[in-house]
Amino acid sequence: MIKNYLKIAWRNLVRSKVYSSINIVGLSLGLAACMLIVLYIGHEYSYDKFHENADNIYLGETEITFGKDPIYMPYMGYSKGPESKQEIPSIEDYLRYKKNFENVTIQNPESPELKFSEDNFLFADSNFFDFFTFPLVQGNNGHVLKAPFSVVISQNIAERYFGGQNPIGKTFLYNDQYIFTVTGIAQNAPSNSSIDFDFVASISSMASMEEYKESLNNDYSDFTTYFSLDKSADPALVEGAILNIDSQKTGGEGDVNKKYLLRPLTSLHFGRDFANSRYIKIFPLVAILILLLALVNYASLSTARSTTRSKEVGVRKVLGAHRKAIALQFFFESALYTVISFVLGYFLCLTAQPFFFGLLDIQMDNSFLYAPQMLVSLVVLLILTILLAATYPAILLSAYRPMVVLHGKLSAQNSGASIRKFFTVFQFGISIILIICAIVIDRQMYFFRHVDTGVDRENIVMLPFSAAAGKHVEPFKQEIQTIPEVLQSSIAILPLYKGHNMMGVKSNTDDEMIFLPTLTVDENFISMLNLKWETPPIDSLLLNGRKTVAIINKMAIEKLNLEGNPINQKINGQYEINGVLKDFVYTSLHHKINALCLLVSKGGDESSPWAEYGGVVYAKIAPKSNIPSILQQMKAVYEKYDAEKPFEYHFLNETFDAQYKAEDRLTMIFSAFTGLAILIAVMGLFGLATFIALQRRKEIGIRKVLGASVKSVTALLSIDFLKLVIVAIIIASPVAYWSMTQWLQNFAYRISISWWMFVIAAIGTLLIALFTISFQSIKTATANPVKSLRTE
């Protein structure tokens, strides 16, 4: 029986090539888009769940509150882990690791040319590979990190530094000072891991490294600490118990401004700074809408063609076929279409997957594509699609009454017309919503790129340098400025738009402590970036013999509660305010401009901040210069002063733009999905227009014989569809407006949604629909009426 159903379904598929192609291609495109989004969502929600004890592992955070400003630090002191395990029975184990904030230089001593700047170097407890499920390719979990100056490397690092050689027992040179011995090789961290590493060194090494000795005794240092809790433990009680340990240390006087938080390992990926959080919730909705469009497309054409199958149903029922058997036949026919579409969609998904995840900046492991949970998700998607695509046509077609269809009265019932009108409105309504959303997103991104941030970012290159180069930063800066195309140079402690320091400051009106963002810069920084003065300094030299002065922005006056003229007032009784700048954007435009203090410092001796921490040389390049040549000259100067850190550079405007990668990706992908939705809707409209034109060919033939023009016939066939598109525009516009209003709330600085965005979307949709309908309408209107009337 089933074989017979499938055979009939295949014959119908081959016989109606146009409708079959539209159904299959439209459904396969919708399924491919849905599969890509299912993979993406599945990947994001699978983060860190591969660890054997993932549900019981928590990250320890420290929250410190100054006034009304809470600061969350995902770190604890070095001693906090062992102390907590000893005092709190519900803590089964702990794991500490420290990752440098700055890149470290790694070199293979046997091949000096293999020297790279690395950013994934961790110092970790010896139980790292027992605590987490990161399999070792070589080495024993419990022994690889026992000895000081031992290191486990990833497979990628083994290939980069040693090629085909066995790295075990080989050595690395760390920052040109310390020698580490390779004791193990770990599999590369999977793409759905929030903990990434290339090197994991023994934490016991830090006791013999001068730069880390102090951090081992500092309770406010920066060790990432994880706790494995008993399954019955209450994390909130453990948080309180950890804080109680501090109280016991200080004789019962705990810090009321500090507390500890435990965050589940499996929730870390969706943390406070998750870059993709602004569209992780949008994509499932887009997937559902595109799949619905494809299914509606299929259902619309199926119901439209139902009149051509009505006599078949009538004859079968007269010969004794039950409705259940007929419904089953049409169900299998739709299921065949769906399975073919699913297979085609799967291959489209595999083809588009590298491009799609490249846009999202996700390096997804191929193994994840074939993971059991993903295969189960795809099987569920197939079953759901078959049920949705096949049920309605099967019920509709099997419901025809033999007496009605065999007497030719079905057309009088206008079978399925209302449903088809609803489907058309739905399809184009979704398309219009997506078009308007794409326009708003694009305009918001344009606004980000072109808004006046108060900073001249053009042609400024930033050159990070180490503390060693900081001891000679003045001659280094001067040599950079002697390059002919360099107009001006400056120094800062950090690259702009890549972070800032924080200083605890007492308010002038009370003793409340507040956090004040700070940037340490030299005296050329303000003029080079063309920052504007609200209240200029009394003397143009700023420093005037002093080592450090403070320049604040306008927002800082309010935050510090400064009264009257802020010039010559002091911050913390230490830094004298020498001028006030107009507010300028120094972080992302997602947030309102905050208070800022520029600590203007001079000098390149060993007591300067650059000599202690390193910093960044800023160089403004003349327009239309030969950038590659200038960078080569800068590299030659840089290597004279900094042998520790490999040369790297960043352009200021590119660093600013990099803050909006999430929105850039959303723009590109949303535009692609919008185009796909329009294509699916157009395919459905084309199929529907073709069928309606075929149904009315005799009517059109009579009209032409009676003198109707091609123009009037084309208008006759087009007007009904255009009315439906206009209804879709009216319904979709307020929905799109509400959706984009909600999305724009994510940004402190945003555009206004304008009327012209809706006009462009409406006109564009009408033109697309008109072109699609007119193609078939004109073809039908110009056909010879004799061919359509000779059978009467």
mmCIF file of N, CA, C and O in Angstrom, residues 36-120:
data_model
loop_
_atom_site.group_PDB
_atom_site.id
_atom_site.type_symbol
_atom_site.label_atom_id
_atom_site.label_comp_id
_atom_site.label_asym_id
_atom_site.label_seq_id
_atom_site.Cartn_x
_atom_site.Cartn_y
_atom_site.Cartn_z
ATOM 1 N N LEU A 36 20.702 25.857 9.763
ATOM 2 C CA LEU A 36 21.850 26.676 10.166
ATOM 3 C C LEU A 36 21.609 27.316 11.532
ATOM 4 O O LEU A 36 22.483 27.336 12.390
ATOM 5 N N ILE A 37 20.406 27.825 11.720
ATOM 6 C CA ILE A 37 20.090 28.487 12.990
ATOM 7 C C ILE A 37 19.995 27.467 14.113
ATOM 8 O O ILE A 37 20.421 27.730 15.251
ATOM 9 N N VAL A 38 19.454 26.271 13.822
ATOM 10 C CA VAL A 38 19.405 25.213 14.835
ATOM 11 C C VAL A 38 20.821 24.839 15.268
ATOM 12 O O VAL A 38 21.099 24.660 16.469
ATOM 13 N N LEU A 39 21.746 24.732 14.304
ATOM 14 C CA LEU A 39 23.135 24.431 14.639
ATOM 15 C C LEU A 39 23.741 25.523 15.508
ATOM 16 O O LEU A 39 24.427 25.252 16.495
ATOM 17 N N TYR A 40 23.488 26.759 15.122
ATOM 18 C CA TYR A 40 24.036 27.891 15.880
ATOM 19 C C TYR A 40 23.488 27.918 17.307
ATOM 20 O O TYR A 40 24.255 28.024 18.276
ATOM 21 N N ILE A 41 22.171 27.825 17.432
ATOM 22 C CA ILE A 41 21.558 27.865 18.769
ATOM 23 C C ILE A 41 22.014 26.671 19.597
ATOM 24 O O ILE A 41 22.339 26.796 20.785
ATOM 25 N N GLY A 42 22.043 25.494 18.955
ATOM 26 C CA GLY A 42 22.502 24.296 19.665
ATOM 27 C C GLY A 42 23.924 24.441 20.153
ATOM 28 O O GLY A 42 24.264 24.036 21.280
ATOM 29 N N HIS A 43 24.784 25.038 19.307
ATOM 30 C CA HIS A 43 26.186 25.246 19.685
ATOM 31 C C HIS A 43 26.298 26.207 20.865
ATOM 32 O O HIS A 43 27.046 25.952 21.821
ATOM 33 N N GLU A 44 25.541 27.297 20.836
ATOM 34 C CA GLU A 44 25.631 28.289 21.905
ATOM 35 C C GLU A 44 25.137 27.729 23.239
ATOM 36 O O GLU A 44 25.726 27.997 24.289
ATOM 37 N N TYR A 45 24.073 26.938 23.195
ATOM 38 C CA TYR A 45 23.512 26.406 24.441
ATOM 39 C C TYR A 45 24.245 25.151 24.934
ATOM 40 O O TYR A 45 23.929 24.655 26.020
ATOM 41 N N SER A 46 25.198 24.655 24.155
ATOM 42 C CA SER A 46 25.949 23.465 24.582
ATOM 43 C C SER A 46 27.249 23.832 25.285
ATOM 44 O O SER A 46 28.006 22.941 25.692
ATOM 45 N N TYR A 47 27.531 25.135 25.426
ATOM 46 C CA TYR A 47 28.807 25.560 26.007
ATOM 47 C C TYR A 47 29.046 24.933 27.372
ATOM 48 O O TYR A 47 28.193 24.981 28.259
ATOM 49 N N ASP A 48 30.239 24.313 27.478
ATOM 50 C CA ASP A 48 30.782 23.771 28.736
ATOM 51 C C ASP A 48 30.015 22.570 29.279
ATOM 52 O O ASP A 48 30.353 22.062 30.354
ATOM 53 N N LYS A 49 29.021 22.094 28.556
ATOM 54 C CA LYS A 49 28.257 20.953 29.054
ATOM 55 C C LYS A 49 28.960 19.620 28.799
ATOM 56 O O LYS A 49 28.499 18.587 29.266
ATOM 57 N N PHE A 50 30.084 19.656 28.068
ATOM 58 C CA PHE A 50 30.821 18.416 27.786
ATOM 59 C C PHE A 50 31.658 17.973 28.986
ATOM 60 O O PHE A 50 32.133 16.829 29.029
ATOM 61 N N HIS A 51 31.857 18.856 29.976
ATOM 62 C CA HIS A 51 32.604 18.463 31.173
ATOM 63 C C HIS A 51 31.782 17.455 31.979
ATOM 64 O O HIS A 51 30.565 17.621 32.130
ATOM 65 N N GLU A 52 32.437 16.443 32.487
ATOM 66 C CA GLU A 52 31.746 15.342 33.173
ATOM 67 C C GLU A 52 30.938 15.827 34.383
ATOM 68 O O GLU A 52 29.864 15.332 34.669
ATOM 69 N N ASN A 53 31.469 16.802 35.113
ATOM 70 C CA ASN A 53 30.811 17.271 36.340
ATOM 71 C C ASN A 53 30.293 18.703 36.160
ATOM 72 O O ASN A 53 30.238 19.482 37.111
ATOM 73 N N ALA A 54 29.914 19.064 34.910
ATOM 74 C CA ALA A 54 29.606 20.462 34.573
ATOM 75 C C ALA A 54 28.518 21.059 35.462
ATOM 76 O O ALA A 54 28.595 22.230 35.849
ATOM 77 N N ASP A 55 27.498 20.282 35.815
ATOM 78 C CA ASP A 55 26.358 20.829 36.569
ATOM 79 C C ASP A 55 26.716 21.213 38.002
ATOM 80 O O ASP A 55 25.957 21.936 38.656
ATOM 81 N N ASN A 56 27.855 20.750 38.485
ATOM 82 C CA ASN A 56 28.234 21.034 39.878
ATOM 83 C C ASN A 56 29.453 21.950 39.982
ATOM 84 O O ASN A 56 29.993 22.134 41.070
ATOM 85 N N ILE A 57 29.882 22.517 38.851
ATOM 86 C CA ILE A 57 31.057 23.391 38.849
ATOM 87 C C ILE A 57 30.588 24.846 38.790
ATOM 88 O O ILE A 57 29.719 25.203 37.990
ATOM 89 N N TYR A 58 31.200 25.701 39.628
ATOM 90 C CA TYR A 58 30.815 27.110 39.719
ATOM 91 C C TYR A 58 32.064 27.990 39.658
ATOM 92 O O TYR A 58 33.117 27.634 40.207
ATOM 93 N N LEU A 59 31.921 29.129 39.003
ATOM 94 C CA LEU A 59 32.993 30.117 38.975
ATOM 95 C C LEU A 59 32.813 31.072 40.140
ATOM 96 O O LEU A 59 31.714 31.600 40.373
ATOM 97 N N GLY A 60 33.891 31.324 40.877
ATOM 98 C CA GLY A 60 33.837 32.276 41.974
ATOM 99 C C GLY A 60 34.092 33.693 41.495
ATOM 100 O O GLY A 60 35.088 33.963 40.822
ATOM 101 N N GLU A 61 33.175 34.596 41.823
ATOM 102 C CA GLU A 61 33.302 36.010 41.461
ATOM 103 C C GLU A 61 33.365 36.859 42.728
ATOM 104 O O GLU A 61 32.802 36.503 43.761
ATOM 105 N N THR A 62 34.026 38.005 42.602
ATOM 106 C CA THR A 62 34.073 38.977 43.696
ATOM 107 C C THR A 62 33.316 40.227 43.252
ATOM 108 O O THR A 62 33.578 40.770 42.182
ATOM 109 N N GLU A 63 32.352 40.641 44.067
ATOM 110 C CA GLU A 63 31.611 41.876 43.787
ATOM 111 C C GLU A 63 31.988 42.912 44.840
ATOM 112 O O GLU A 63 31.836 42.684 46.039
ATOM 113 N N ILE A 64 32.494 44.053 44.359
ATOM 114 C CA ILE A 64 32.866 45.141 45.257
ATOM 115 C C ILE A 64 32.022 46.354 44.895
ATOM 116 O O ILE A 64 31.924 46.718 43.720
ATOM 117 N N THR A 65 31.408 46.971 45.893
ATOM 118 C CA THR A 65 30.536 48.115 45.654
ATOM 119 C C THR A 65 31.141 49.368 46.267
ATOM 120 O O THR A 65 31.478 49.387 47.455
ATOM 121 N N PHE A 66 31.310 50.390 45.424
ATOM 122 C CA PHE A 66 31.724 51.702 45.884
ATOM 123 C C PHE A 66 30.546 52.640 45.658
ATOM 124 O O PHE A 66 30.203 52.952 44.519
ATOM 125 N N GLY A 67 29.921 53.085 46.725
ATOM 126 C CA GLY A 67 28.737 53.920 46.563
ATOM 127 C C GLY A 67 27.636 53.111 45.898
ATOM 128 O O GLY A 67 27.182 52.105 46.418
ATOM 129 N N LYS A 68 27.227 53.562 44.733
ATOM 130 C CA LYS A 68 26.177 52.877 43.988
ATOM 131 C C LYS A 68 26.735 52.078 42.822
ATOM 132 O O LYS A 68 25.978 51.571 41.998
ATOM 133 N N ASP A 69 28.051 51.985 42.719
ATOM 134 C CA ASP A 69 28.686 51.349 41.564
ATOM 135 C C ASP A 69 29.227 49.972 41.920
ATOM 136 O O ASP A 69 30.281 49.863 42.552
ATOM 137 N N PRO A 70 28.523 48.897 41.545
ATOM 138 C CA PRO A 70 29.076 47.564 41.789
ATOM 139 C C PRO A 70 30.054 47.179 40.671
ATOM 140 O O PRO A 70 29.813 47.435 39.494
ATOM 141 N N ILE A 71 31.157 46.579 41.053
ATOM 142 C CA ILE A 71 32.143 46.080 40.093
ATOM 143 C C ILE A 71 32.229 44.572 40.270
ATOM 144 O O ILE A 71 32.441 44.080 41.384
ATOM 145 N N TYR A 72 32.032 43.841 39.157
ATOM 146 C CA TYR A 72 32.098 42.379 39.198
ATOM 147 C C TYR A 72 33.451 41.933 38.642
ATOM 148 O O TYR A 72 33.809 42.276 37.520
ATOM 149 N N MET A 73 34.161 41.170 39.441
ATOM 150 C CA MET A 73 35.460 40.651 39.010
ATOM 151 C C MET A 73 35.404 39.122 39.047
ATOM 152 O O MET A 73 35.170 38.545 40.116
ATOM 153 N N PRO A 74 35.615 38.472 37.908
ATOM 154 C CA PRO A 74 35.545 37.004 37.886
ATOM 155 C C PRO A 74 36.811 36.366 38.450
ATOM 156 O O PRO A 74 37.362 35.432 37.873
ATOM 157 N N TYR A 75 37.303 36.901 39.552
ATOM 158 C CA TYR A 75 38.559 36.444 40.145
ATOM 159 C C TYR A 75 38.426 36.357 41.658
ATOM 160 O O TYR A 75 37.530 36.934 42.262
ATOM 161 N N MET A 76 39.387 35.636 42.247
ATOM 162 C CA MET A 76 39.537 35.587 43.705
ATOM 163 C C MET A 76 41.016 35.598 44.030
ATOM 164 O O MET A 76 41.868 35.450 43.140
ATOM 165 N N GLY A 77 41.306 35.765 45.306
ATOM 166 C CA GLY A 77 42.692 35.726 45.738
ATOM 167 C C GLY A 77 43.270 34.326 45.637
ATOM 168 O O GLY A 77 42.558 33.322 45.617
ATOM 169 N N TYR A 78 44.589 34.247 45.633
ATOM 170 C CA TYR A 78 45.284 32.965 45.464
ATOM 171 C C TYR A 78 44.921 31.969 46.562
ATOM 172 O O TYR A 78 44.766 30.767 46.297
ATOM 173 N N SER A 79 44.746 32.445 47.781
ATOM 174 C CA SER A 79 44.508 31.531 48.912
ATOM 175 C C SER A 79 43.035 31.166 49.095
ATOM 176 O O SER A 79 42.711 30.313 49.904
ATOM 177 N N LYS A 80 42.138 31.831 48.341
ATOM 178 C CA LYS A 80 40.713 31.654 48.580
ATOM 179 C C LYS A 80 40.252 30.217 48.292
ATOM 180 O O LYS A 80 39.406 29.675 49.015
ATOM 181 N N GLY A 81 40.788 29.593 47.271
ATOM 182 C CA GLY A 81 40.393 28.230 46.919
ATOM 183 C C GLY A 81 40.697 27.222 48.012
ATOM 184 O O GLY A 81 39.785 26.551 48.527
ATOM 185 N N PRO A 82 41.972 27.089 48.420
ATOM 186 C CA PRO A 82 42.287 26.109 49.468
ATOM 187 C C PRO A 82 41.637 26.423 50.817
ATOM 188 O O PRO A 82 41.219 25.511 51.532
ATOM 189 N N GLU A 83 41.530 27.702 51.170
ATOM 190 C CA GLU A 83 40.877 28.061 52.433
ATOM 191 C C GLU A 83 39.409 27.637 52.425
ATOM 192 O O GLU A 83 38.902 27.089 53.407
ATOM 193 N N SER A 84 38.735 27.874 51.310
ATOM 194 C CA SER A 84 37.308 27.545 51.231
ATOM 195 C C SER A 84 37.083 26.046 51.279
ATOM 196 O O SER A 84 36.155 25.563 51.942
ATOM 197 N N LYS A 85 37.937 25.293 50.603
ATOM 198 C CA LYS A 85 37.776 23.836 50.636
ATOM 199 C C LYS A 85 37.984 23.287 52.042
ATOM 200 O O LYS A 85 37.282 22.369 52.480
ATOM 201 N N GLN A 86 38.934 23.876 52.748
ATOM 202 C CA GLN A 86 39.242 23.393 54.106
ATOM 203 C C GLN A 86 38.113 23.706 55.086
ATOM 204 O O GLN A 86 37.797 22.905 55.964
ATOM 205 N N GLU A 87 37.448 24.859 54.923
ATOM 206 C CA GLU A 87 36.454 25.316 55.901
ATOM 207 C C GLU A 87 35.024 24.914 55.559
ATOM 208 O O GLU A 87 34.171 24.858 56.440
ATOM 209 N N ILE A 88 34.737 24.654 54.267
ATOM 210 C CA ILE A 88 33.347 24.433 53.840
ATOM 211 C C ILE A 88 33.195 22.996 53.341
ATOM 212 O O ILE A 88 33.731 22.640 52.286
ATOM 213 N N PRO A 89 32.490 22.140 54.061
ATOM 214 C CA PRO A 89 32.387 20.722 53.691
ATOM 215 C C PRO A 89 31.740 20.474 52.329
ATOM 216 O O PRO A 89 32.060 19.482 51.662
ATOM 217 N N SER A 90 30.823 21.336 51.904
ATOM 218 C CA SER A 90 30.116 21.092 50.639
ATOM 219 C C SER A 90 30.970 21.387 49.407
ATOM 220 O O SER A 90 30.556 21.111 48.287
ATOM 221 N N ILE A 91 32.183 21.949 49.587
ATOM 222 C CA ILE A 91 33.110 22.151 48.468
ATOM 223 C C ILE A 91 33.968 20.905 48.338
ATOM 224 O O ILE A 91 34.744 20.569 49.233
ATOM 225 N N GLU A 92 33.798 20.195 47.236
ATOM 226 C CA GLU A 92 34.537 18.954 47.022
ATOM 227 C C GLU A 92 35.953 19.206 46.508
ATOM 228 O O GLU A 92 36.888 18.483 46.845
ATOM 229 N N ASP A 93 36.104 20.230 45.653
ATOM 230 C CA ASP A 93 37.418 20.515 45.088
ATOM 231 C C ASP A 93 37.421 21.943 44.539
ATOM 232 O O ASP A 93 36.367 22.582 44.434
ATOM 233 N N TYR A 94 38.594 22.426 44.223
ATOM 234 C CA TYR A 94 38.724 23.758 43.634
ATOM 235 C C TYR A 94 39.786 23.713 42.548
ATOM 236 O O TYR A 94 40.617 22.801 42.482
ATOM 237 N N LEU A 95 39.773 24.701 41.688
ATOM 238 C CA LEU A 95 40.761 24.810 40.608
ATOM 239 C C LEU A 95 41.041 26.286 40.392
ATOM 240 O O LEU A 95 40.121 27.085 40.209
ATOM 241 N N ARG A 96 42.315 26.657 40.417
ATOM 242 C CA ARG A 96 42.706 28.043 40.148
ATOM 243 C C ARG A 96 43.547 28.095 38.872
ATOM 244 O O ARG A 96 44.354 27.199 38.610
ATOM 245 N N TYR A 97 43.333 29.152 38.118
ATOM 246 C CA TYR A 97 44.285 29.443 37.044
ATOM 247 C C TYR A 97 44.400 30.942 36.859
ATOM 248 O O TYR A 97 43.498 31.705 37.214
ATOM 249 N N LYS A 98 45.511 31.354 36.317
ATOM 250 C CA LYS A 98 45.760 32.780 36.060
ATOM 251 C C LYS A 98 46.140 32.943 34.596
ATOM 252 O O LYS A 98 47.007 32.243 34.087
ATOM 253 N N LYS A 99 45.461 33.877 33.955
ATOM 254 C CA LYS A 99 45.773 34.208 32.561
ATOM 255 C C LYS A 99 46.280 35.635 32.517
ATOM 256 O O LYS A 99 45.677 36.536 33.107
ATOM 257 N N ASN A 100 47.383 35.837 31.821
ATOM 258 C CA ASN A 100 47.935 37.188 31.721
ATOM 259 C C ASN A 100 46.996 38.114 30.965
ATOM 260 O O ASN A 100 46.363 37.711 29.990
ATOM 261 N N PHE A 101 46.935 39.363 31.400
ATOM 262 C CA PHE A 101 46.141 40.347 30.673
ATOM 263 C C PHE A 101 46.843 40.744 29.374
ATOM 264 O O PHE A 101 46.206 41.152 28.405
ATOM 265 N N GLU A 102 48.145 40.644 29.357
ATOM 266 C CA GLU A 102 48.918 40.977 28.162
ATOM 267 C C GLU A 102 49.463 39.696 27.543
ATOM 268 O O GLU A 102 49.638 38.679 28.217
ATOM 269 N N ASN A 103 49.734 39.761 26.246
ATOM 270 C CA ASN A 103 50.322 38.620 25.559
ATOM 271 C C ASN A 103 51.718 38.345 26.102
ATOM 272 O O ASN A 103 52.412 39.245 26.585
ATOM 273 N N VAL A 104 52.121 37.074 26.018
ATOM 274 C CA VAL A 104 53.480 36.692 26.395
ATOM 275 C C VAL A 104 54.216 36.221 25.151
ATOM 276 O O VAL A 104 53.597 35.792 24.168
ATOM 277 N N THR A 105 55.532 36.317 25.198
ATOM 278 C CA THR A 105 56.354 35.907 24.061
ATOM 279 C C THR A 105 56.870 34.497 24.301
ATOM 280 O O THR A 105 57.473 34.221 25.345
ATOM 281 N N ILE A 106 56.619 33.607 23.352
ATOM 282 C CA ILE A 106 57.062 32.215 23.442
ATOM 283 C C ILE A 106 57.996 31.922 22.280
ATOM 284 O O ILE A 106 57.722 32.297 21.133
ATOM 285 N N GLN A 107 59.103 31.251 22.593
ATOM 286 C CA GLN A 107 60.088 30.937 21.555
ATOM 287 C C GLN A 107 60.580 29.506 21.721
ATOM 288 O O GLN A 107 60.744 29.008 22.841
ATOM 289 N N ASN A 108 60.768 28.839 20.597
ATOM 290 C CA ASN A 108 61.404 27.523 20.596
ATOM 291 C C ASN A 108 62.911 27.731 20.516
ATOM 292 O O ASN A 108 63.421 28.187 19.485
ATOM 293 N N PRO A 109 63.675 27.424 21.587
ATOM 294 C CA PRO A 109 65.121 27.702 21.584
ATOM 295 C C PRO A 109 65.878 26.992 20.453
ATOM 296 O O PRO A 109 66.902 27.493 19.994
ATOM 297 N N GLU A 110 65.361 25.857 20.026
ATOM 298 C CA GLU A 110 66.038 25.123 18.957
ATOM 299 C C GLU A 110 65.803 25.765 17.585
ATOM 300 O O GLU A 110 66.546 25.522 16.648
ATOM 301 N N SER A 111 64.753 26.559 17.477
ATOM 302 C CA SER A 111 64.443 27.264 16.224
ATOM 303 C C SER A 111 64.079 28.701 16.586
ATOM 304 O O SER A 111 62.889 29.032 16.744
ATOM 305 N N PRO A 112 65.068 29.581 16.752
ATOM 306 C CA PRO A 112 64.810 30.955 17.227
ATOM 307 C C PRO A 112 63.814 31.740 16.382
ATOM 308 O O PRO A 112 63.191 32.674 16.879
ATOM 309 N N GLU A 113 63.658 31.348 15.107
ATOM 310 C CA GLU A 113 62.698 32.068 14.260
ATOM 311 C C GLU A 113 61.256 31.772 14.656
ATOM 312 O O GLU A 113 60.333 32.518 14.311
ATOM 313 N N LEU A 114 61.049 30.687 15.413
ATOM 314 C CA LEU A 114 59.704 30.345 15.882
ATOM 315 C C LEU A 114 59.435 31.078 17.185
ATOM 316 O O LEU A 114 59.490 30.516 18.291
ATOM 317 N N LYS A 115 59.143 32.356 17.065
ATOM 318 C CA LYS A 115 58.892 33.220 18.215
ATOM 319 C C LYS A 115 57.594 33.969 17.955
ATOM 320 O O LYS A 115 57.469 34.688 16.963
ATOM 321 N N PHE A 116 56.619 33.787 18.856
ATOM 322 C CA PHE A 116 55.298 34.368 18.636
ATOM 323 C C PHE A 116 54.766 35.002 19.920
ATOM 324 O O PHE A 116 55.159 34.630 21.032
ATOM 325 N N SER A 117 53.863 35.944 19.732
ATOM 326 C CA SER A 117 53.142 36.542 20.854
ATOM 327 C C SER A 117 51.882 35.723 21.092
ATOM 328 O O SER A 117 51.062 35.569 20.192
ATOM 329 N N GLU A 118 51.716 35.184 22.293
ATOM 330 C CA GLU A 118 50.615 34.274 22.593
ATOM 331 C C GLU A 118 49.692 34.888 23.651
ATOM 332 O O GLU A 118 50.148 35.529 24.595
ATOM 333 N N ASP A 119 48.382 34.665 23.489
ATOM 334 C CA ASP A 119 47.429 35.239 24.437
ATOM 335 C C ASP A 119 46.664 34.190 25.240
ATOM 336 O O ASP A 119 45.825 34.538 26.068
ATOM 337 N N ASN A 120 46.927 32.903 25.010
ATOM 338 C CA ASN A 120 46.199 31.851 25.720
ATOM 339 C C ASN A 120 47.159 31.017 26.580
ATOM 340 O O ASN A 120 47.214 29.801 26.472
#
